[in-house]
Amino acid sequence: MASDLRGVYAAVLTPFTDTLEPNLKAFVAHCHWLLAHGCDGLAPLGTTGEANSLSVAQRLALIEAAAGGGVPMGKCIFGSGSCALADAVAVTKAAVAAGSGGALLLPPFYYKNPTEDGLFAFFSEVVQRVGDRRLRLYLYHFPQLSTAPITVSLVARLKREYGDTIAGLKDSSGDWQTTATFLKEVPGFGVFSGSEQFLLPNLRAGGVGCISASTNVTAPLARPVYAAWRASEADALQQALTEARLIFQSYPLQAALKEMMAVITGDASWRVLLPPNHSLTMAERAELAARLGALPQMQPVLRAAA
Amino acid sequence: MASDLRGVYAAVLTPFTDTLEPNLKAFVAHCHWLLAHGCDGLAPLGTTGEANSLSVAQRLALIEAAAGGGVPMGKCIFGSGSCALADAVAVTKAAVAAGSGGALLLPPFYYKNPTEDGLFAFFSEVVQRVGDRRLRLYLYHFPQLSTAPITVSLVARLKREYGDTIAGLKDSSGDWQTTATFLKEVPGFGVFSGSEQFLLPNLRAGGVGCISASTNVTAPLARPVYAAWRASEADALQQALTEARLIFQSYPLQAALKEMMAVITGDASWRVLLPPNHSLTMAERAELAARLGALPQMQPVLRAAA
């Protein structure tokens, strides 16, 4: 059985209180808002969700809040990576127990140049210690931040050992050739592109969708690309989507997205990030709003909350 | 008041059981063994101790075991860094509560290119949330692994705000010029070199000693350098020490040190590392033992357990 999770996913932002605790109620509300505004599914607790800045207890509380708050767990892929094996196991277990569609696992990212044997051992320990056939693991290829690339050869070893448990991959490398190689070399692998910029090429090459930071805001533009990807208008829709994405990624991404959520919802508490991340400067805020506001396709998106 | 912690410190290795749990009893025994074999002090839960591969609960258990096992807390600088603010606060608090001489704090290491404002905010939150005047914080400059350099300008801001709480720094950059710059620009700062290779130059330039991975084994050679650093024979003693260090650092360092502890103590369980780290290959084991065994100054060290 290949992965059946498909479509436009947002790497869900985590809202915080002014004492830097996750705002559970606002988080659940944001999950529902995303599903009502173009998202097919959700990927909370990833890089965008500042999960590595959270304790395990804070991460478990967010999973529990989502499950208890009626967020459809089958549409969720929870980030569950950690440098610490025990932590990665604890969060992955909680995601599976909550009924999540999958877990998105970073490689351990402190020690540099880990060997393939070392990464295989880490992922193997996670799979075996979770010990649940419902587990659908998505490997997280994000070498710019993890410093530990996921290779085709590693994926092949893991799939030989653990089969469908190794369900797919999120490719946040920003390098289309890497995505194309995974799609070619690992048939039936559930490959999400890490940016909606590559949504259309990924679908055309056999990928399953995108899991992106910026779809917290741009999902209403990404959804038509996904819906129409076999049709002739798809290229123009992708172009409109890419224009918005490229504006976001010219700023610190989490801060830019939280800024636009503050603008869209009128809730200034969206501007809180955990250190070392921090909010945009006043000049950046004005510039970002002006640049996005100048795109005709962003007009309905920016009025979404109204 | 400047820092009063000085001398030869080992970045203490963490022994594990075959189920990858910290072996608390063996850890406490190793702490005592190090203090009896040349160490002035101990730095558990650092890079060498594989602390970032451990959960917070496992780290707290190691601190508690050391304190309960009679390890002199005033001679300990516990690593307490984490990407997660809540975790860094929890471990730092536990180290202070146990009466430790200091805490060694990595910057958050997941997000790349953090701003100085972002790092200042992270360290500030730790100091304020720990909220204990006994805290003596040592900043951990290890850009190759943390990817977030500690700058003189950041140290100056922190010292202006928090005074003697910002007690010193461990410089693991391997770049002597960086150490020299900290010593020159921050008078009275407790600067430990991260390798015993720079022990003598560091002492001569006003530094306080070394906190090194390889002093788990080489402390008996490092101690005479520290004792005689003002004397004429210091250079020859440093040379003998450096020869041993350079052999260790031509292998994956934690694995090479655990291998030699297995050889010295006859306890094969020293060869267990947490993934993605792993033990040396058989060929590497033989080569390492042969190279160290060929150094005359290593003969008494390799017989230390007998």
XYZ file of C-alpha atoms in Angstrom:
612
model
C 0.000 0.000 0.000
C 1.402 3.348 -0.977
C 0.780 6.516 0.983
C -2.733 7.886 0.597
C -2.070 11.345 2.044
C -2.213 13.875 -0.803
C -2.781 17.511 -1.509
C -2.010 20.917 -0.089
C -0.677 20.751 3.460
C 0.337 23.654 5.677
C 3.292 23.351 8.048
C 1.125 24.807 10.792
C 2.338 27.915 12.639
C 2.265 27.706 16.436
C 0.743 30.741 18.185
C 2.288 31.668 21.550
C 1.205 33.554 24.634
C 3.242 36.525 25.791
C 4.990 34.220 28.307
C 6.156 32.072 25.365
C 3.849 29.139 26.014
C 1.965 27.532 23.101
C -1.515 29.038 22.899
C -3.436 25.771 22.605
C -6.817 27.322 21.927
C -5.481 29.612 19.193
C -3.557 26.679 17.710
C -6.671 24.514 17.399
C -8.587 27.440 15.919
C -5.813 27.978 13.366
C -5.897 24.283 12.366
C -9.628 24.528 11.648
C -9.145 27.843 9.841
C -6.515 26.307 7.549
C -8.791 23.384 6.636
C -11.523 25.897 5.843
C -9.166 28.018 3.737
C -7.715 25.674 1.167
C -5.690 23.061 3.061
C -6.274 19.353 2.412
C -4.207 18.481 5.455
C -1.970 19.821 8.193
C 1.614 19.317 9.284
C 1.903 20.801 12.784
C 5.108 20.726 14.843
C 7.532 21.206 11.985
C 10.184 23.846 11.338
C 7.456 26.433 10.713
C 5.720 25.438 13.945
C 8.976 26.106 15.835
C 8.748 22.562 17.228
C 12.467 22.302 17.954
C 12.068 25.334 20.206
C 9.450 23.415 22.241
C 9.862 20.870 25.011
C 8.419 17.403 24.504
C 5.688 18.216 27.043
C 4.699 21.284 25.010
C 4.608 19.214 21.809
C 2.466 16.517 23.392
C 0.082 19.177 24.690
C -0.343 20.527 21.148
C -1.109 17.055 19.739
C -3.603 16.429 22.530
C -5.231 19.821 22.014
C -5.661 19.198 18.289
C -7.133 15.725 18.842
C -9.407 16.976 21.618
C -10.392 20.045 19.584
C -11.877 18.080 16.725
C -9.036 18.541 14.237
C -9.296 15.507 11.910
C -6.272 13.439 12.937
C -6.205 11.429 9.703
C -5.369 14.654 7.871
C -2.453 15.483 10.200
C 1.220 14.671 9.786
C 2.853 15.698 13.068
C 6.515 16.635 13.169
C 8.159 14.307 15.669
C 11.904 14.707 15.164
C 14.488 15.404 17.832
C 18.217 14.962 18.323
C 17.303 12.750 21.275
C 16.082 9.277 20.380
C 13.861 9.083 23.476
C 12.158 12.364 22.525
C 11.614 11.364 18.882
C 10.069 8.099 20.087
C 7.811 9.847 22.619
C 6.401 12.366 20.129
C 6.021 9.806 17.330
C 4.184 7.445 19.698
C 1.829 10.238 20.745
C 1.107 11.133 17.112
C 0.284 7.505 16.271
C -1.825 7.081 19.406
C -3.824 10.187 18.462
C -4.663 8.570 15.128
C -2.547 10.872 12.977
C -2.159 10.167 9.274
C 1.597 10.259 9.614
C 4.663 11.509 11.448
C 7.313 13.722 9.862
C 10.724 12.813 11.224
C 13.831 14.981 11.057
C 17.166 13.178 11.299
C 19.095 13.956 14.504
C 20.656 17.335 13.712
C 23.333 18.098 16.306
C 26.264 15.897 15.281
C 27.483 16.772 11.783
C 28.278 14.352 8.963
C 26.484 11.376 10.483
C 27.099 8.161 8.551
C 24.327 6.402 6.662
C 24.673 3.557 9.170
C 24.168 6.038 11.998
C 21.038 7.549 10.448
C 19.681 4.096 9.604
C 20.201 3.067 13.230
C 18.388 6.173 14.508
C 15.343 5.746 12.242
C 15.298 1.982 12.934
C 15.238 2.552 16.683
C 12.327 4.976 16.273
C 10.296 2.522 14.159
C 11.012 -0.416 16.469
C 10.446 1.472 19.718
C 7.160 2.967 18.477
C 6.268 -0.611 17.453
C 2.907 0.191 15.883
C 1.846 -0.985 12.437
C -0.266 2.136 12.031
C 2.881 4.280 11.886
C 3.360 6.075 8.557
C 6.716 7.787 8.650
C 7.626 10.699 6.403
C 11.343 11.482 6.336
C 12.242 15.146 6.447
C 14.920 16.178 3.957
C 15.968 19.689 4.922
C 19.769 19.731 4.749
C 20.019 23.525 5.213
C 18.665 23.166 8.761
C 19.137 19.507 9.676
C 22.643 19.380 8.162
C 21.959 15.638 7.648
C 20.657 14.892 4.143
C 18.245 11.988 3.527
C 19.661 10.005 0.615
C 17.961 7.650 -1.843
C 20.213 4.903 -0.576
C 19.082 5.446 3.045
C 15.424 5.434 1.985
C 15.943 2.210 0.027
C 17.489 0.493 3.080
C 14.683 1.669 5.352
C 11.967 0.604 2.912
C 13.567 -2.830 2.504
C 13.443 -3.247 6.270
C 10.187 -1.516 7.181
C 8.102 -1.448 3.967
C 5.035 0.794 3.933
C 5.900 2.207 7.359
C 8.376 4.361 5.436
C 5.570 6.186 3.666
C 7.180 9.209 2.116
C 9.342 12.273 2.362
C 9.097 16.018 2.619
C 11.739 17.607 0.402
C 12.584 21.049 1.730
C 15.947 21.216 -0.024
C 14.573 23.733 -2.511
C 16.330 21.710 -5.214
C 13.866 20.305 -7.747
C 16.383 17.751 -9.076
C 16.525 16.128 -5.621
C 12.737 15.742 -5.566
C 12.761 14.348 -9.106
C 15.410 11.800 -8.122
C 13.373 10.512 -5.144
C 10.294 10.189 -7.372
C 12.242 8.290 -10.018
C 14.236 6.017 -7.697
C 11.564 5.139 -5.088
C 8.329 4.129 -6.861
C 5.129 4.688 -4.871
C 6.923 6.908 -2.345
C 4.735 9.721 -0.980
C 6.869 12.729 -1.864
C 5.677 16.151 -0.727
C 7.548 19.172 -1.970
C 8.561 21.478 0.873
C 7.489 24.559 -1.043
C 4.320 25.223 -3.038
C 6.633 26.687 -5.693
C 7.184 23.083 -6.821
C 3.593 21.866 -6.357
C 2.775 21.491 -10.060
C 6.103 19.957 -11.167
C 5.896 17.565 -8.209
C 2.364 16.406 -9.082
C 3.287 15.988 -12.766
C 6.311 13.860 -11.807
C 4.258 11.569 -9.529
C 4.517 13.397 -6.204
C 1.593 13.752 -3.828
C 1.468 17.471 -2.996
C 3.240 20.036 -0.867
C 3.814 20.649 2.835
C 4.762 24.280 3.041
C 5.253 27.052 5.558
C 3.720 29.684 3.328
C 0.519 27.725 2.653
C -0.521 28.935 6.117
C -1.462 31.999 4.049
C -1.350 30.928 0.384
C -3.400 27.710 0.558
C -6.357 29.402 -1.195
C -4.015 29.904 -4.186
C -2.444 26.450 -3.922
C -5.712 24.535 -3.840
C -6.734 25.453 -7.447
C -3.297 24.274 -8.682
C -3.848 20.922 -6.983
C -7.426 20.674 -8.249
C -6.487 21.530 -11.835
C -3.034 20.067 -12.202
C -3.954 17.962 -15.231
C -5.637 20.931 -16.946
C -4.170 23.546 -19.256
C -4.709 26.443 -16.854
C -2.508 24.834 -14.200
C 0.665 26.651 -15.272
C -0.910 30.071 -14.897
C -2.327 29.151 -11.493
C 1.093 27.879 -10.381
C 2.692 31.108 -11.578
C 0.292 33.181 -9.459
C 1.037 30.963 -6.442
C 4.810 31.123 -6.963
C 4.770 34.925 -7.049
C 3.331 35.002 -3.531
C 5.668 32.301 -2.235
C 8.773 34.086 -3.517
C 7.800 37.243 -1.652
C 7.435 35.329 1.626
C 10.737 33.523 1.291
C 12.680 36.753 0.897
C 12.045 37.321 4.664
C 12.644 35.113 7.712
C 9.823 32.733 6.841
C 8.178 32.039 10.226
C 8.236 35.734 11.107
C 6.806 36.810 7.749
C 3.967 34.290 7.982
C 3.123 35.242 11.559
C 3.129 38.890 10.486
C 0.580 38.190 7.749
C -1.564 36.128 10.143
C -1.540 39.139 12.479
C -2.618 41.366 9.585
C -5.309 38.971 8.319
C -6.816 38.179 11.721
C -6.151 41.492 13.479
C -4.613 39.513 16.370
C -1.214 41.027 17.236
C -0.242 38.053 19.403
C 0.592 36.213 16.166
C 3.800 38.273 16.164
C 5.302 36.294 19.077
C 8.079 33.854 18.104
C 10.345 31.801 20.360
C 13.971 32.915 20.533
C 16.260 32.878 18.621
C 13.528 33.645 16.082
C 11.812 37.017 16.398
C 9.225 39.165 14.671
C 9.881 41.336 11.624
C 11.067 44.909 12.037
C 8.515 47.673 11.467
C 10.116 48.433 8.092
C 9.923 44.795 7.030
C 6.282 44.596 8.109
C 5.285 47.563 5.957
C 7.278 46.341 2.990
C 5.910 42.781 3.156
C 2.313 43.978 3.353
C 2.856 46.352 0.452
C 4.502 43.724 -1.757
C 1.821 41.091 -1.112
C -0.939 43.701 -1.395
C 0.310 44.614 -4.865
C -0.481 41.097 -6.149
C -4.049 40.921 -7.523
C -4.303 37.200 -6.650
C -3.629 38.023 -2.972
C -6.650 40.352 -2.621
C -9.179 37.637 -1.707
C -6.611 35.917 0.545
C -5.903 39.067 2.535
C -9.635 39.561 3.014
C -10.110 35.945 4.144
C -10.862 36.764 7.752
C -13.375 39.464 6.974
C 34.113 38.601 41.034
C 35.660 36.721 38.172
C 35.191 33.002 37.623
C 37.108 30.841 40.068
C 36.803 27.561 38.162
C 40.220 26.684 36.755
C 42.279 23.771 35.519
C 41.928 20.590 33.533
C 38.311 19.600 32.955
C 37.005 16.556 31.103
C 33.868 16.765 28.989
C 32.639 13.597 30.678
C 31.665 10.625 28.494
C 28.266 9.070 29.223
C 28.225 5.265 29.484
C 25.078 3.532 28.209
C 23.338 0.232 28.800
C 22.670 -2.032 25.825
C 19.110 -0.648 25.702
C 20.612 2.824 25.174
C 19.769 4.183 28.619
C 22.399 6.174 30.554
C 24.211 3.822 32.922
C 23.979 6.000 36.029
C 26.196 3.863 38.238
C 28.962 3.624 35.621
C 28.656 7.379 35.007
C 29.183 8.239 38.668
C 32.117 5.823 38.849
C 33.667 7.454 35.771
C 33.310 10.926 37.345
C 35.226 9.762 40.427
C 37.796 7.973 38.254
C 38.460 11.177 36.275
C 39.000 13.239 39.448
C 41.442 10.556 40.633
C 43.273 10.538 37.282
C 44.262 14.133 36.656
C 41.065 16.152 36.316
C 40.548 19.306 38.377
C 36.917 19.387 37.387
C 34.218 17.824 35.233
C 31.939 18.988 32.452
C 29.258 16.308 32.071
C 26.377 16.539 29.562
C 28.301 18.235 26.785
C 28.926 17.243 23.180
C 31.226 14.446 24.351
C 28.579 13.241 26.798
C 26.092 12.962 23.911
C 23.735 15.200 25.884
C 21.804 16.359 22.845
C 20.977 12.711 22.185
C 19.363 12.510 25.646
C 15.914 13.534 26.825
C 15.648 16.139 29.566
C 14.550 13.408 31.991
C 17.715 11.425 31.207
C 19.871 14.535 31.717
C 18.234 15.342 35.043
C 18.762 11.744 36.158
C 22.499 12.051 35.416
C 22.788 15.297 37.421
C 20.910 13.723 40.306
C 23.050 10.572 40.170
C 26.270 12.607 40.273
C 25.072 14.724 43.193
C 23.767 11.686 45.072
C 26.907 9.716 44.267
C 29.254 12.108 46.025
C 30.710 13.796 42.951
C 31.813 17.255 44.179
C 29.225 19.543 42.581
C 31.372 22.654 42.928
C 33.830 21.085 40.478
C 31.126 20.365 37.883
C 30.033 22.466 34.940
C 26.961 20.723 33.534
C 26.007 21.160 29.897
C 22.480 22.534 29.849
C 21.853 23.720 26.300
C 18.920 22.830 24.098
C 17.126 24.244 21.077
C 14.068 24.445 23.306
C 14.057 27.318 25.783
C 11.972 25.354 28.288
C 14.473 22.482 28.207
C 17.528 24.731 28.575
C 15.853 26.372 31.573
C 14.920 23.034 33.171
C 18.437 21.572 32.924
C 20.164 24.804 33.971
C 17.857 25.086 37.005
C 18.640 21.501 37.988
C 22.381 22.127 37.693
C 22.151 25.216 39.906
C 19.915 23.466 42.431
C 22.443 20.628 42.680
C 25.119 23.166 43.648
C 27.124 22.916 40.426
C 30.040 25.271 39.832
C 28.557 26.346 36.542
C 26.382 25.537 33.552
C 27.696 25.318 29.989
C 25.089 26.624 27.577
C 24.969 25.964 23.848
C 23.085 28.480 21.746
C 19.888 27.067 20.175
C 21.235 25.162 17.181
C 18.345 24.290 14.861
C 17.555 27.564 13.100
C 20.547 28.803 11.105
C 21.975 32.329 11.051
C 20.179 33.513 14.186
C 20.589 37.239 14.765
C 22.555 38.582 17.722
C 19.264 39.964 19.056
C 17.764 36.475 18.820
C 20.658 34.850 20.690
C 20.668 37.619 23.291
C 16.939 37.039 23.822
C 17.462 33.277 24.234
C 20.290 33.599 26.785
C 18.416 36.389 28.585
C 15.309 34.249 28.950
C 17.425 31.427 30.393
C 19.111 33.702 32.957
C 15.841 35.355 33.961
C 13.789 32.158 34.119
C 16.450 30.361 36.177
C 16.404 33.459 38.388
C 19.155 32.342 40.768
C 22.136 34.495 41.703
C 24.241 31.366 42.138
C 24.095 30.726 38.393
C 27.501 30.886 36.676
C 26.933 30.565 32.957
C 29.624 29.461 30.530
C 28.767 30.117 26.895
C 29.610 27.318 24.481
C 31.313 28.494 21.304
C 31.329 25.509 18.949
C 30.271 26.843 15.546
C 31.061 23.584 13.699
C 28.238 21.838 15.598
C 26.035 24.628 16.947
C 26.192 26.616 13.671
C 25.599 29.689 15.877
C 28.857 31.422 16.825
C 29.187 33.281 20.139
C 30.620 36.708 19.349
C 32.542 39.167 21.520
C 29.759 41.650 20.931
C 27.114 39.209 22.229
C 29.224 38.443 25.315
C 29.679 42.142 25.993
C 25.904 42.754 25.842
C 25.202 39.810 28.140
C 27.858 40.869 30.652
C 26.537 44.434 30.706
C 23.106 43.060 31.540
C 23.938 40.109 33.806
C 27.467 40.774 35.142
C 29.238 37.888 36.851
C 26.420 35.477 35.968
C 28.059 35.392 32.527
C 31.158 33.722 33.938
C 33.035 32.457 30.950
C 33.176 30.549 27.710
C 34.302 27.229 26.297
C 35.952 27.817 22.936
C 35.697 24.651 20.853
C 36.217 26.431 17.549
C 39.725 25.003 17.275
C 40.849 28.463 16.220
C 43.372 29.904 18.645
C 42.877 33.466 17.350
C 39.239 33.338 18.456
C 40.272 32.341 21.986
C 42.906 35.080 22.051
C 40.320 37.649 20.998
C 37.916 36.702 23.803
C 40.753 36.895 26.346
C 41.817 40.318 25.091
C 38.364 41.856 24.683
C 36.609 40.506 27.798
C 38.874 41.046 30.832
C 38.326 38.611 33.704
C 36.279 36.252 31.524
C 36.742 32.556 32.409
C 37.862 31.205 29.058
C 38.395 27.439 28.764
C 39.914 26.129 25.590
C 37.867 23.296 24.102
C 40.970 21.222 23.392
C 43.967 20.491 25.590
C 46.069 21.241 22.519
C 45.665 24.923 23.457
C 45.981 24.505 27.226
C 49.393 26.167 27.564
C 48.788 29.069 25.151
C 45.426 29.660 26.821
C 46.941 29.800 30.323
C 49.737 32.095 29.143
C 47.207 34.459 27.567
C 45.081 34.656 30.732
C 42.685 31.752 30.185
C 41.634 29.411 32.986
C 42.212 25.921 31.558
C 40.627 23.443 29.172
C 37.385 21.497 28.954
C 38.154 18.722 26.538
C 36.693 15.474 25.247
C 40.045 13.752 25.090
C 41.017 14.582 28.690
C 38.685 11.682 29.587
C 41.877 9.752 28.755
C 44.710 12.306 28.572
C 44.115 14.175 31.857
C 47.215 12.551 33.447
C 49.262 14.266 30.708
C 47.341 17.544 30.886
C 47.672 17.980 34.644
C 51.489 18.495 34.597
C 51.072 21.166 31.913
C 48.594 23.005 34.121
C 50.790 22.565 37.222
C 53.957 23.777 35.471
C 52.631 26.327 33.011
C 54.890 29.106 34.311
C 57.978 26.827 34.223
C 60.430 26.174 31.419
C 59.496 22.529 30.986
C 55.886 23.430 30.134
C 56.440 23.491 26.374
C 57.790 19.925 26.289
C 54.905 18.720 28.468
C 52.400 20.445 26.177
C 54.051 18.831 23.153
C 53.646 15.358 24.666
C 49.998 16.115 25.438
C 49.293 17.503 21.973
C 50.681 14.370 20.297
C 48.062 12.254 22.050
C 45.248 14.705 21.379
C 45.970 14.872 17.668
C 45.707 11.089 17.391
C 42.273 11.120 19.065
C 40.895 13.869 16.906
C 41.729 12.035 13.687
C 38.813 9.684 14.554
C 35.161 10.353 15.446
C 36.023 11.744 18.876
C 33.327 10.264 21.140
C 33.776 6.826 19.576
C 37.573 6.941 19.864
C 37.421 7.946 23.529
C 34.854 5.298 24.384
C 37.048 2.749 22.601
C 40.043 3.674 24.757
C 37.930 3.582 27.921
C 36.876 0.050 26.914
C 40.535 -0.863 26.456
C 41.709 0.762 29.697
C 38.921 -0.606 31.890
C 38.254 -3.892 30.099
C 34.551 -3.024 30.056
C 33.209 -3.509 26.503
C 29.971 -1.668 27.302
C 31.938 1.570 26.885
C 31.605 0.967 23.131
C 27.873 1.830 23.119
C 27.026 5.232 21.618
C 23.603 6.707 20.865
C 22.663 6.938 17.173
C 23.599 8.608 14.893
C 26.990 8.154 16.590
C 28.400 4.643 16.641
C 31.480 2.750 17.717
C 34.706 2.539 15.719
C 35.178 -0.193 13.129
C 37.432 -3.111 14.068
C 40.162 -1.711 11.818
C 39.924 1.717 13.457
C 40.076 0.135 16.925
C 43.300 -1.677 16.164
C 44.868 1.333 14.491
C 43.943 3.724 17.310
C 45.347 1.425 19.992
C 48.535 0.934 18.017
C 49.075 4.649 17.392
C 48.471 5.611 21.039
C 50.495 2.645 22.262
C 53.475 3.866 20.254
C 53.667 7.071 22.319
C 55.956 6.615 25.362
C 54.009 9.224 27.354
C 50.831 7.136 26.943
C 52.270 4.022 28.637
C 51.351 4.982 32.214
C 47.959 6.291 31.042
C 47.043 3.041 29.306
C 47.984 1.138 32.464
C 45.913 3.497 34.655
C 43.233 0.982 35.497
C 45.630 -1.800 36.377
